[in-house]
Every structure is written in structure tokens, then in C-alpha cells.
Coordinates of N, CA, C and O in Angstrom, one line a residue:
X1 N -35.6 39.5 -28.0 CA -36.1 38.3 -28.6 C -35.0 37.8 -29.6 O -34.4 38.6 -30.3
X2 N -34.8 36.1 -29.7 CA -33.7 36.0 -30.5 C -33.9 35.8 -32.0 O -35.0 35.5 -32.4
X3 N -33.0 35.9 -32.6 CA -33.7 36.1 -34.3 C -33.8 34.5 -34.5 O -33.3 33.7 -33.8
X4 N -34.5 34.4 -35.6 CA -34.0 32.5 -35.6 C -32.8 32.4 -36.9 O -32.6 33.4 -37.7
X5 N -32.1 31.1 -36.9 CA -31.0 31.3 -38.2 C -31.6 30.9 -39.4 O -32.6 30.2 -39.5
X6 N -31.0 31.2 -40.3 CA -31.5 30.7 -41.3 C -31.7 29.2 -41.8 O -30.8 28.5 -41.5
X7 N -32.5 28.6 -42.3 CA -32.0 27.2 -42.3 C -30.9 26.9 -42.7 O -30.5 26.1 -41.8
X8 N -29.9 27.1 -43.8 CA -28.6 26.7 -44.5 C -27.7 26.6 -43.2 O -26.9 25.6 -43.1
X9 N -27.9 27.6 -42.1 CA -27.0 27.3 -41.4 C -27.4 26.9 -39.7 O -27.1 27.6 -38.8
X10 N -28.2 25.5 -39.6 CA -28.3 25.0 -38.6 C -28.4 23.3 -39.6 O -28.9 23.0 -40.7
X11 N -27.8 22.6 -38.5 CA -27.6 21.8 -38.5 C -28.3 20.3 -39.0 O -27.9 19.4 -39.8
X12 N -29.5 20.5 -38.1 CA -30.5 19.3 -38.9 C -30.8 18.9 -40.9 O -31.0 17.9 -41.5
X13 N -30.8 20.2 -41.3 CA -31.2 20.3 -42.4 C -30.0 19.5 -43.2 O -30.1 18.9 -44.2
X14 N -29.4 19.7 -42.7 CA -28.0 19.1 -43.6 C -27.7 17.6 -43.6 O -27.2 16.7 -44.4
X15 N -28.3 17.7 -42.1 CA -27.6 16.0 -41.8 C -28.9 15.3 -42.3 O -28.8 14.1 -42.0
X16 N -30.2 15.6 -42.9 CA -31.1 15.5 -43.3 C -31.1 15.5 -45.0 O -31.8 14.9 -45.7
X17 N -30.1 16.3 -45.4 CA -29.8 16.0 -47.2 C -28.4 14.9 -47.4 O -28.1 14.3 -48.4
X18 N -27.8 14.9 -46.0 CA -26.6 14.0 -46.7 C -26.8 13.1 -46.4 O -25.8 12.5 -46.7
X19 N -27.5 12.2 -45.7 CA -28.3 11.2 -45.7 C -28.6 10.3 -47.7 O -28.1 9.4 -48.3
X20 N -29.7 11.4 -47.9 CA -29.8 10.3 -48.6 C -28.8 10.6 -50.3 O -28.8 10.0 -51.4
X21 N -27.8 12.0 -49.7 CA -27.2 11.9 -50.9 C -25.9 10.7 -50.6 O -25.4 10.2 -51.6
X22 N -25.4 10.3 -49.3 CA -24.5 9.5 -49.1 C -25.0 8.2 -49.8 O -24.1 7.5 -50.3
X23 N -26.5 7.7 -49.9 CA -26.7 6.4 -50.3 C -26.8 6.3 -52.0 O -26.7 5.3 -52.7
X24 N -27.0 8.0 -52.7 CA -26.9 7.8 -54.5 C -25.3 7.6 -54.3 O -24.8 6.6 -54.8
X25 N -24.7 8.3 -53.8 CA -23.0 8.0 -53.8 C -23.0 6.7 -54.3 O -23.1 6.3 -55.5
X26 N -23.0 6.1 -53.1 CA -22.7 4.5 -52.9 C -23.4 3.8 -53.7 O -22.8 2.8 -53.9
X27 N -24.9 3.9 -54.5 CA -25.6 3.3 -55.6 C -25.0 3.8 -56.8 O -25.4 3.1 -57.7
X28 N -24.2 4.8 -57.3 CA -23.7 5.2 -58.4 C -22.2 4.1 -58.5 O -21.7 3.4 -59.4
X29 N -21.8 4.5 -56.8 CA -20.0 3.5 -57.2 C -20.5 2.2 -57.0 O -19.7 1.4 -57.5
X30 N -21.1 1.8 -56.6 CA -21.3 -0.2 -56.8 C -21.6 0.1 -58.6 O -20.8 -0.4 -59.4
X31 N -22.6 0.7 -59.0 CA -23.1 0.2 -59.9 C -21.5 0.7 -61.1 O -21.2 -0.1 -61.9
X32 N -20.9 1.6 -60.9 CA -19.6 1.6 -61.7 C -18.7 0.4 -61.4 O -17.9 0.0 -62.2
X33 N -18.7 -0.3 -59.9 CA -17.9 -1.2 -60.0 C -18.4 -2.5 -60.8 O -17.7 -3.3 -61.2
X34 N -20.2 -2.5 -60.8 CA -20.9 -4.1 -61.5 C -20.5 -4.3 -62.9 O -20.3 -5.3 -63.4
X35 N -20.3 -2.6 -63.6 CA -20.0 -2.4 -65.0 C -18.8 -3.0 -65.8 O -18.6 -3.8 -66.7
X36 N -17.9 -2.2 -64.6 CA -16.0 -2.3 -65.1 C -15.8 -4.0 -64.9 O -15.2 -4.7 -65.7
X37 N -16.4 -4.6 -63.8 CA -16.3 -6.0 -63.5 C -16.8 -7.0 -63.6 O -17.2 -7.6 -62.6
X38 N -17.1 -7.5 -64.9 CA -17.6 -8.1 -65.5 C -18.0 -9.4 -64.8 O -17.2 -9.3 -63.9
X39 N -18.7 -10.7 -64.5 CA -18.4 -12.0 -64.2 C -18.2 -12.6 -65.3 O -19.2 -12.9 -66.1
X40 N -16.7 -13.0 -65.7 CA -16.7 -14.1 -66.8 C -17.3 -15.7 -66.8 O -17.5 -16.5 -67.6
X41 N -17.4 -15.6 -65.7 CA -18.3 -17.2 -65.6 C -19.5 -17.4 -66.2 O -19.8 -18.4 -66.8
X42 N -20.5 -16.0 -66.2 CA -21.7 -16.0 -66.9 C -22.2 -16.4 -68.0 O -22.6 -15.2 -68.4
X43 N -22.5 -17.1 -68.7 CA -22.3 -18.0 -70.3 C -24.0 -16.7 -71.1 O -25.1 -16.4 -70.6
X44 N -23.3 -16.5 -72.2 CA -24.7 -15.4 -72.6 C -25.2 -16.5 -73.5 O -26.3 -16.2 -74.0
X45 N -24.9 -17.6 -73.9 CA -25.6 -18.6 -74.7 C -25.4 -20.1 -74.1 O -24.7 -21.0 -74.5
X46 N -26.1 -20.0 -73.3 CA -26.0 -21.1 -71.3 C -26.6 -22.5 -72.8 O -26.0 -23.5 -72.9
X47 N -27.7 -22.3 -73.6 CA -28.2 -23.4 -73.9 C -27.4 -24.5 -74.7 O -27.7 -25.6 -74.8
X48 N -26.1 -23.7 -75.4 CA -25.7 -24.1 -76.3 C -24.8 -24.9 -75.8 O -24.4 -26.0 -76.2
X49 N -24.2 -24.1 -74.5 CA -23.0 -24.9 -73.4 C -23.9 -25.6 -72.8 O -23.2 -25.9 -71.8
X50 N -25.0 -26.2 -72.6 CA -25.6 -27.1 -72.2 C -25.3 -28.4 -72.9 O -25.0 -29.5 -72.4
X51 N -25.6 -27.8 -74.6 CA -25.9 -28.9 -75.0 C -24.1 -29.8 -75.4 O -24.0 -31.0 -75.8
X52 N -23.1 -28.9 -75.3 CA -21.7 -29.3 -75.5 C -21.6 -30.2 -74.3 O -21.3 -31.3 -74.5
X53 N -21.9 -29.8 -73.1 CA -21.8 -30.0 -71.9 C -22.5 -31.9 -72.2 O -22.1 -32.7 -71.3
X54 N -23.3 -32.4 -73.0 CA -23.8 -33.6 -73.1 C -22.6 -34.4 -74.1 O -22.3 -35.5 -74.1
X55 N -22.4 -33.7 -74.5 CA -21.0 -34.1 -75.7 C -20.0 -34.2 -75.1 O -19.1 -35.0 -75.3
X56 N -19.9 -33.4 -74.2 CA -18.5 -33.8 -73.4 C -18.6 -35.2 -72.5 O -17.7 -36.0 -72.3
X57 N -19.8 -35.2 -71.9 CA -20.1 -36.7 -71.1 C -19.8 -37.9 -72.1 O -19.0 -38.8 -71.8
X58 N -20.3 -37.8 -73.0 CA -20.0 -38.7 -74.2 C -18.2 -39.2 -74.3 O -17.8 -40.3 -74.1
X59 N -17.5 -37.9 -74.6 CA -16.0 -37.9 -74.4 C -15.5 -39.0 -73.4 O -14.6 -39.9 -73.5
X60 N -16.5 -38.6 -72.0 CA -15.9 -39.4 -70.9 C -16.0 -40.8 -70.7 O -15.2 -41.7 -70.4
X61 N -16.9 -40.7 -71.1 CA -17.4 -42.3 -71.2 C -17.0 -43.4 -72.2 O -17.2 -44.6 -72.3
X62 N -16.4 -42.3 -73.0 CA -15.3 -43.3 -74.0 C -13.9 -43.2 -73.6 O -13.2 -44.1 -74.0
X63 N -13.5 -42.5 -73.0 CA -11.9 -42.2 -72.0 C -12.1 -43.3 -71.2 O -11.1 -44.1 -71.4
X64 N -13.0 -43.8 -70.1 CA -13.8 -44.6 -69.6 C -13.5 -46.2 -70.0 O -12.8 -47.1 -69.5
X65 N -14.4 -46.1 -71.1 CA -14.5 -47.8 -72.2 C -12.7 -48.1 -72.2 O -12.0 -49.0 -71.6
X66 N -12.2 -46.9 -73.1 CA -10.8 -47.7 -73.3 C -10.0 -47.7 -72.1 O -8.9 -48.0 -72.4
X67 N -10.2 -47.4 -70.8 CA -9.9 -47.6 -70.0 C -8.0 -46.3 -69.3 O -7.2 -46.1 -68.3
X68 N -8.2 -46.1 -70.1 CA -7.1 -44.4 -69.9 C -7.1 -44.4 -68.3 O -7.8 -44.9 -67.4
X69 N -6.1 -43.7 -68.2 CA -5.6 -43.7 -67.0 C -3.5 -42.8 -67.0 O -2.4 -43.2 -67.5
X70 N -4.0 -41.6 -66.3 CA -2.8 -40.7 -66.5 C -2.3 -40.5 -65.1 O -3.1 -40.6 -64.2
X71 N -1.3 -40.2 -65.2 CA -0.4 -39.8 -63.3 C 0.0 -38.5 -63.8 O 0.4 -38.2 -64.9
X72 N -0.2 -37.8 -62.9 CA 0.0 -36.1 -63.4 C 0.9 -35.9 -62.1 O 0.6 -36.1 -60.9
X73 N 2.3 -35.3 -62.7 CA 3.1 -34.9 -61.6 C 4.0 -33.7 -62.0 O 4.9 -33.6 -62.8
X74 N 3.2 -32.5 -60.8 CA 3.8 -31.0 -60.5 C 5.1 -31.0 -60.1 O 5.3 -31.7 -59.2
X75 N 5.9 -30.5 -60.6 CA 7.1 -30.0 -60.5 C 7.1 -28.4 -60.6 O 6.5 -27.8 -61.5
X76 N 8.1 -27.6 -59.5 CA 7.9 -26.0 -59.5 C 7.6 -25.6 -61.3 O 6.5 -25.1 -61.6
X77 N 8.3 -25.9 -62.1 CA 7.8 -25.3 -63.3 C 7.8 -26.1 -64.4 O 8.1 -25.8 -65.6
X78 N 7.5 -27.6 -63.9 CA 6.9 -29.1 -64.8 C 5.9 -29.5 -64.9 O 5.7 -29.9 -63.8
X79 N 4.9 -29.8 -65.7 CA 4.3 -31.0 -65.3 C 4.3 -32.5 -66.4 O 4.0 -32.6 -67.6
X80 N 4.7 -33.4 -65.5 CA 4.8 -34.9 -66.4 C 3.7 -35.4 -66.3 O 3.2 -35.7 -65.2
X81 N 3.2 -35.6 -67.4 CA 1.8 -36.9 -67.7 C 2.2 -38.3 -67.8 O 3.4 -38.2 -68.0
X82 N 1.9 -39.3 -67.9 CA 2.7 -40.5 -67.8 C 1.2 -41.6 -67.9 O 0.5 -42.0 -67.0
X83 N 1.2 -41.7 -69.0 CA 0.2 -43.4 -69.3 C 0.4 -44.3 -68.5 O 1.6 -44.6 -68.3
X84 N -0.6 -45.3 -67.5 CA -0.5 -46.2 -66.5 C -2.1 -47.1 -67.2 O -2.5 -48.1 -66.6
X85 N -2.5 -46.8 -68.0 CA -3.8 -47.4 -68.5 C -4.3 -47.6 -69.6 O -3.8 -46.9 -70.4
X86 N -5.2 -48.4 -69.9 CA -5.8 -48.6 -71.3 C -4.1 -48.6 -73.0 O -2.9 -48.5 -72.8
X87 N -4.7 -48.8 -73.8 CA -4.5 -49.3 -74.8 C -2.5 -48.0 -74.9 O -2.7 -46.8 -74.6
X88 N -1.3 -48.3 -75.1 CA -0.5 -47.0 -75.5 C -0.8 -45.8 -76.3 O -0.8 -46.0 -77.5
X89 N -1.1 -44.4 -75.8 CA -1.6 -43.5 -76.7 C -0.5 -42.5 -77.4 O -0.4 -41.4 -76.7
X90 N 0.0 -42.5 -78.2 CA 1.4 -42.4 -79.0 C 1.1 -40.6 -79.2 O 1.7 -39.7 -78.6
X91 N 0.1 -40.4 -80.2 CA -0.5 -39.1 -79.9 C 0.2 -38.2 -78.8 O 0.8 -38.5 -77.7
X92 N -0.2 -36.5 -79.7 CA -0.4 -35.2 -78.7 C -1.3 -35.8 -77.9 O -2.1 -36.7 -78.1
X93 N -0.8 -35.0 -76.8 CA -2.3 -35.1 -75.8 C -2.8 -32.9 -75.8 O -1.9 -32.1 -75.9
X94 N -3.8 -32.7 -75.8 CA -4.5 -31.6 -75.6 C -4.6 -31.3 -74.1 O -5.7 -31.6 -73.4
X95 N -3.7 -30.6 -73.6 CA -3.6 -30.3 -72.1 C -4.2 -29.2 -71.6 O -3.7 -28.2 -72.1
X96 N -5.5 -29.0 -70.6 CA -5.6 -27.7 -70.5 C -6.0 -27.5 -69.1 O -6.7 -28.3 -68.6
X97 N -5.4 -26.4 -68.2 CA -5.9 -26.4 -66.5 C -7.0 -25.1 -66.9 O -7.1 -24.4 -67.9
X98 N -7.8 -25.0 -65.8 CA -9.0 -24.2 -66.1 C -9.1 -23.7 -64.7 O -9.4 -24.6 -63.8
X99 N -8.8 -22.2 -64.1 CA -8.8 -21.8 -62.7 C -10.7 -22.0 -62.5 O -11.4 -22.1 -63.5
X100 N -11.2 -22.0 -61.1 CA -12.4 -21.9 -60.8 C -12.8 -20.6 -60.7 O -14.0 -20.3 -60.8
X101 N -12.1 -19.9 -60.6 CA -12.7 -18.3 -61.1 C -12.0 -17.2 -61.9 O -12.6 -16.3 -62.4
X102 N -11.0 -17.3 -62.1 CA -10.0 -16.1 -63.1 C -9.9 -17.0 -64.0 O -9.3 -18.1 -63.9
X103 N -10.8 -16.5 -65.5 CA -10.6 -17.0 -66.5 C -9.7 -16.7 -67.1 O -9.4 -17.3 -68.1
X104 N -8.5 -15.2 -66.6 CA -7.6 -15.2 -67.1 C -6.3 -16.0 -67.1 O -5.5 -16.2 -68.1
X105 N -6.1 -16.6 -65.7 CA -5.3 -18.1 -65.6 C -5.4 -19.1 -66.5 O -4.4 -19.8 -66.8
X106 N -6.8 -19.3 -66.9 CA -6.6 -20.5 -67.6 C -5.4 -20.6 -68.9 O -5.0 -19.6 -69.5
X107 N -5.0 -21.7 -69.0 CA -4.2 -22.0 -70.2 C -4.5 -23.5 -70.9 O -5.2 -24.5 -70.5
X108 N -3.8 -23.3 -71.9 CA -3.8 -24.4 -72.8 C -2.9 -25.1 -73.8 O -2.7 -24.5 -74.8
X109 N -2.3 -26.2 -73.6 CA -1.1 -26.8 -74.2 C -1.1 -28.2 -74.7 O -1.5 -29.1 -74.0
X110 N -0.7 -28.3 -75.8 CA -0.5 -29.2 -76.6 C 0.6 -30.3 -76.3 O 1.7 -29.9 -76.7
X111 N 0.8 -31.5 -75.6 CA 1.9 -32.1 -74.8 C 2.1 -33.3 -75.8 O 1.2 -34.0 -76.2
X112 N 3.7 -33.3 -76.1 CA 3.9 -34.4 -77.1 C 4.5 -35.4 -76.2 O 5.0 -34.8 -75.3
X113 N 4.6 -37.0 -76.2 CA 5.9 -37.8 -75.8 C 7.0 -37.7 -76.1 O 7.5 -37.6 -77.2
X114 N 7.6 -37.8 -74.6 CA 9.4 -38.3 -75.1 C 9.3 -39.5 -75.2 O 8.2 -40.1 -75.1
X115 N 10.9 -40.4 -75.5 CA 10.8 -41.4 -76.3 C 9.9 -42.8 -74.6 O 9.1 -43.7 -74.9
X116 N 10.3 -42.6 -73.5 CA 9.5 -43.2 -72.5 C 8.0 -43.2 -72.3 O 7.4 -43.6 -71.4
X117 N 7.6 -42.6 -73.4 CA 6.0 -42.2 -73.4 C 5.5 -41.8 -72.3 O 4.5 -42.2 -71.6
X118 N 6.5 -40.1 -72.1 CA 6.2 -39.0 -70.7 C 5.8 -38.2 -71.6 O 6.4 -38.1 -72.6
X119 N 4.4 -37.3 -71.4 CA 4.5 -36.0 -72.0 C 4.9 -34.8 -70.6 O 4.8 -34.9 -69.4
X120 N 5.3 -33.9 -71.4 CA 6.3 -33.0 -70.0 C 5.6 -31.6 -71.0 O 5.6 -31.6 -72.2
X121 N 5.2 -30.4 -70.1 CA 4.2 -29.4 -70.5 C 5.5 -28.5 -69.3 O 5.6 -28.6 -68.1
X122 N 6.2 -27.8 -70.2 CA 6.7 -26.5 -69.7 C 5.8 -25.1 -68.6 O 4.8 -24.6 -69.1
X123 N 6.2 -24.7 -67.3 CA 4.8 -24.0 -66.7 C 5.4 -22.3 -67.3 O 6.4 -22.4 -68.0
X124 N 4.8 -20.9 -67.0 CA 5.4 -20.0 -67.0 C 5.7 -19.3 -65.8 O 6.4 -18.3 -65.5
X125 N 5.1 -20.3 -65.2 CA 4.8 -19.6 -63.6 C 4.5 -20.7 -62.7 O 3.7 -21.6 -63.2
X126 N 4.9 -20.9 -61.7 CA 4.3 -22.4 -60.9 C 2.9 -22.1 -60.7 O 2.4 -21.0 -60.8
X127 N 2.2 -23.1 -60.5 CA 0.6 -23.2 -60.4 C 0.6 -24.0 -58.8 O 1.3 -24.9 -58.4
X128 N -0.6 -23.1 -57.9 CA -1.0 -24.2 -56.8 C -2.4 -23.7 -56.5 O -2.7 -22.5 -56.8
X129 N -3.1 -24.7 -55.8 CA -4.5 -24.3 -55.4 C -5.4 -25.1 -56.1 O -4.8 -25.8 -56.9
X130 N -6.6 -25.1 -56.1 CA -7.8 -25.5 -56.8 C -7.5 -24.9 -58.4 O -7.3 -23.8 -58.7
X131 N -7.6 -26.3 -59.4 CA -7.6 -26.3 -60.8 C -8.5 -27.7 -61.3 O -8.6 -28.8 -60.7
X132 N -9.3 -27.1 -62.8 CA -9.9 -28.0 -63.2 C -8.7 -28.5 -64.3 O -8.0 -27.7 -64.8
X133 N -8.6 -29.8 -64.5 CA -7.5 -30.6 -65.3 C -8.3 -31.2 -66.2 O -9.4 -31.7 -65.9
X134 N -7.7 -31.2 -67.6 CA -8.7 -31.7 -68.7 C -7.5 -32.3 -69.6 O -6.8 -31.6 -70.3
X135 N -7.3 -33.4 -69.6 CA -6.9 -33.9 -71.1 C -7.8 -34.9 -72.0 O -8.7 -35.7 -71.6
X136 N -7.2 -34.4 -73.2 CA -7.9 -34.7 -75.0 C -6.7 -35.5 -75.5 O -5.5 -35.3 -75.4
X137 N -7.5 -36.7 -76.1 CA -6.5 -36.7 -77.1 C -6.5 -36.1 -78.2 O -7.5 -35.4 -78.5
X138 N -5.6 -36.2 -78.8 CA -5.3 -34.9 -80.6 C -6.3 -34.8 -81.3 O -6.5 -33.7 -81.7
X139 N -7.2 -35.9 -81.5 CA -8.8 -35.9 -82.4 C -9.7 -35.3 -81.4 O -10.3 -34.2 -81.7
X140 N -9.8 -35.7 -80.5 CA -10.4 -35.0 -79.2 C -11.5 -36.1 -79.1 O -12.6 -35.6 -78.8
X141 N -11.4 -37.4 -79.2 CA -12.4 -38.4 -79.6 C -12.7 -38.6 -77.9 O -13.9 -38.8 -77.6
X142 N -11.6 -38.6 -76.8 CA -12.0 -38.7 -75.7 C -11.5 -37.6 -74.2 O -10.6 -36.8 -74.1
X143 N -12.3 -37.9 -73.3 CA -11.5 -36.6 -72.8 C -11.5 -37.3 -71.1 O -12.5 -38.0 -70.8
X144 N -10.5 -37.0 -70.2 CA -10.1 -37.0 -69.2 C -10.3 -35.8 -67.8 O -9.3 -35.2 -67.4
X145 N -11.5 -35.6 -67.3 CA -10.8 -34.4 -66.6 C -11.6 -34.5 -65.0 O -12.7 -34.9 -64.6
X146 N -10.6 -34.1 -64.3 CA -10.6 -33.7 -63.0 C -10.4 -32.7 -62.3 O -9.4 -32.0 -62.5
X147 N -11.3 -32.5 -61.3 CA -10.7 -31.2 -60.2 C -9.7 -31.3 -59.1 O -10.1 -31.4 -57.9
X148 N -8.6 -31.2 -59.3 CA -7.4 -31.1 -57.9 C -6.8 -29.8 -57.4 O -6.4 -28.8 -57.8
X149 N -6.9 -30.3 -56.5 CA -5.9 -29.1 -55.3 C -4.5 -29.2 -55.4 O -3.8 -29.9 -54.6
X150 N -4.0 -28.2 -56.7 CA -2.3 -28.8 -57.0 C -1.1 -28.1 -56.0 O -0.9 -26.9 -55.7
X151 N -0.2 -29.4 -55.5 CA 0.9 -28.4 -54.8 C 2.0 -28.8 -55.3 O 1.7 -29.8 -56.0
X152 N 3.2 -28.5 -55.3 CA 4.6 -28.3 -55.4 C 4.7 -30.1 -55.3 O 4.2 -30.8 -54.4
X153 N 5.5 -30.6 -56.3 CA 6.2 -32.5 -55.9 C 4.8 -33.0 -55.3 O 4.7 -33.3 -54.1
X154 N 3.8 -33.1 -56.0 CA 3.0 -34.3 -55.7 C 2.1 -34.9 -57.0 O 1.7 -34.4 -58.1
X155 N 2.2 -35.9 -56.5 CA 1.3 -36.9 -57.8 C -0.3 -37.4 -57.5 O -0.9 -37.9 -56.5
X156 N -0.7 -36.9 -59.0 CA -2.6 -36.9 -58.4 C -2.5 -38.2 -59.7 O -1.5 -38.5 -60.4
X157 N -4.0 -38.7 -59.7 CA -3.8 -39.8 -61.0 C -5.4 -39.2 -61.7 O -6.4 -38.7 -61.1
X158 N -5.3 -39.2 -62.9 CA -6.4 -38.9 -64.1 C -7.0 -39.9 -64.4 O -6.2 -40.6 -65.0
X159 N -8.2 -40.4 -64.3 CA -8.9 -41.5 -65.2 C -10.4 -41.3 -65.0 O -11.2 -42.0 -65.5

């Protein structure tokens, strides 16, 4: 008569514990990866950016009234702004691109005129792809912004 084996060593039993130790695996490393990787998009005070978010409409709609109007042109590591509207605005302008998901991209620059009334914003790095584009003037009384798809020598217009 044959002896039987022990459990430890026949087979079912095992493929019967790594089962469901394979799935704490995989529920311990997602949940290390949800930790380490934050979503910066997530706002922990959503009400308060709500209510800026009505203040900024405000902005627009006086960018709007005085009738503003910018030509934004990429250059590998340029970009020129150029007044084409409303009243001459002599002023910094408050320049800022804003990526749609790596808040680490974003940047922000202060652009003065040369004597042709160009402001010209130094890049560190060429920029292309989907960017949110925001200009302020110096008080920040009005604001300008748009979503473009930037490439290399092309001209988008701001108003």
C-alpha cells in the first residue's frame, strides 16, 4: 500500500497559498506606488480655488473690455510677445506656461519690452506639446490666457 505525502510536499497546497499571497504582493506594491506618487493636480482646499477661479473670470473680462490682443511666437529657445490690440501696454508683462499634468514643468517669467514694444522671455529648454499660456499685466488687473499646442517657428495669437 502506498504511503500518502505529506502535504508540504504535493503540489495543490501550494498553488492554493500563492494564490492569494500573489494578490497581498501586488495590493501592498500599488498601494506603495499611490503613496510615493502623489497627484499634484488634486487641490486640498478645491473651495478656496473655486472661489479665485471667479476672480480670475473677472481678470478676463477686463483683458476683454480693453480689448488686448498678443501674438506669441516660439522660437527653439525664444518666445516673443508682441501687442497687436487694445490701448499700448508699456508695463512688465507676468508670463507664465502651465504643463496639463507635470506641475514640475510649469514656469514663470516676468517679460519686459524692448524699445519696439516686443517682450522676448529667454527658454531653458525648448518647450512643445499641449501648454496652458497665461499673461498678467504687472498689477495683475487683467489676465490673458489660453490653451495651445506649441511647436518649433509658429505663431498662435492671445486675446
Amino acid at each position: 500500500m502506498n504511503k500518502p505525502q505529506a502535504w508540504y510536499k504535493q503540489f495543490w497546497p501550494w498553488f492554493l497559498i500563492i494564490l492569494p499571497l500573489c494578490a497581498v504582493f501586488a495590493s501592498v506594491n500599488l498601494m506603495f506606488l499611490a503613496v510615493e506618487n502623489k497627484d499634484s493636480l488634486v487641490s486640498e482646499d478645491y473651495y478656496k480655488d473655486g472661489k479665485a477661479i471667479n476672480m480670475d473670470l473677472r481678470k478676463i473680462k477686463h483683458a476683454k473690455q480693453l480689448g488686448l490682443q498678443f501674438e506669441l511666437h516660439l522660437a527653439k529657445d525664444e518666445v516673443t510677445l508682441t501687442q497687436h490690440g487694445g490701448e499700448p501696454y508699456a508695463a512688465a508683462l507676468n508670463v507664465s506656461f502651465y504643463h496639463p499634468t507635470l506641475q514640475e514643468k510649469d514656469f514663470a517669467q516676468v517679460a519686459t519690452a524692448d524699445g519696439n514694444q516686443v517682450y522676448h522671455i529667454k527658454l531653458a529648454s525648448p518647450i512643445q506639446g499641449s501648454w496652458e499660456v497665461r499673461l498678467e499685466g504687472f498689477d495683475r488687473s487683467w489676465r490673458i490666457q489660453k490653451r495651445l499646442e506649441l511647436k518649433d517657428n509658429q505663431q498662435y495669437w492671445l486675446n
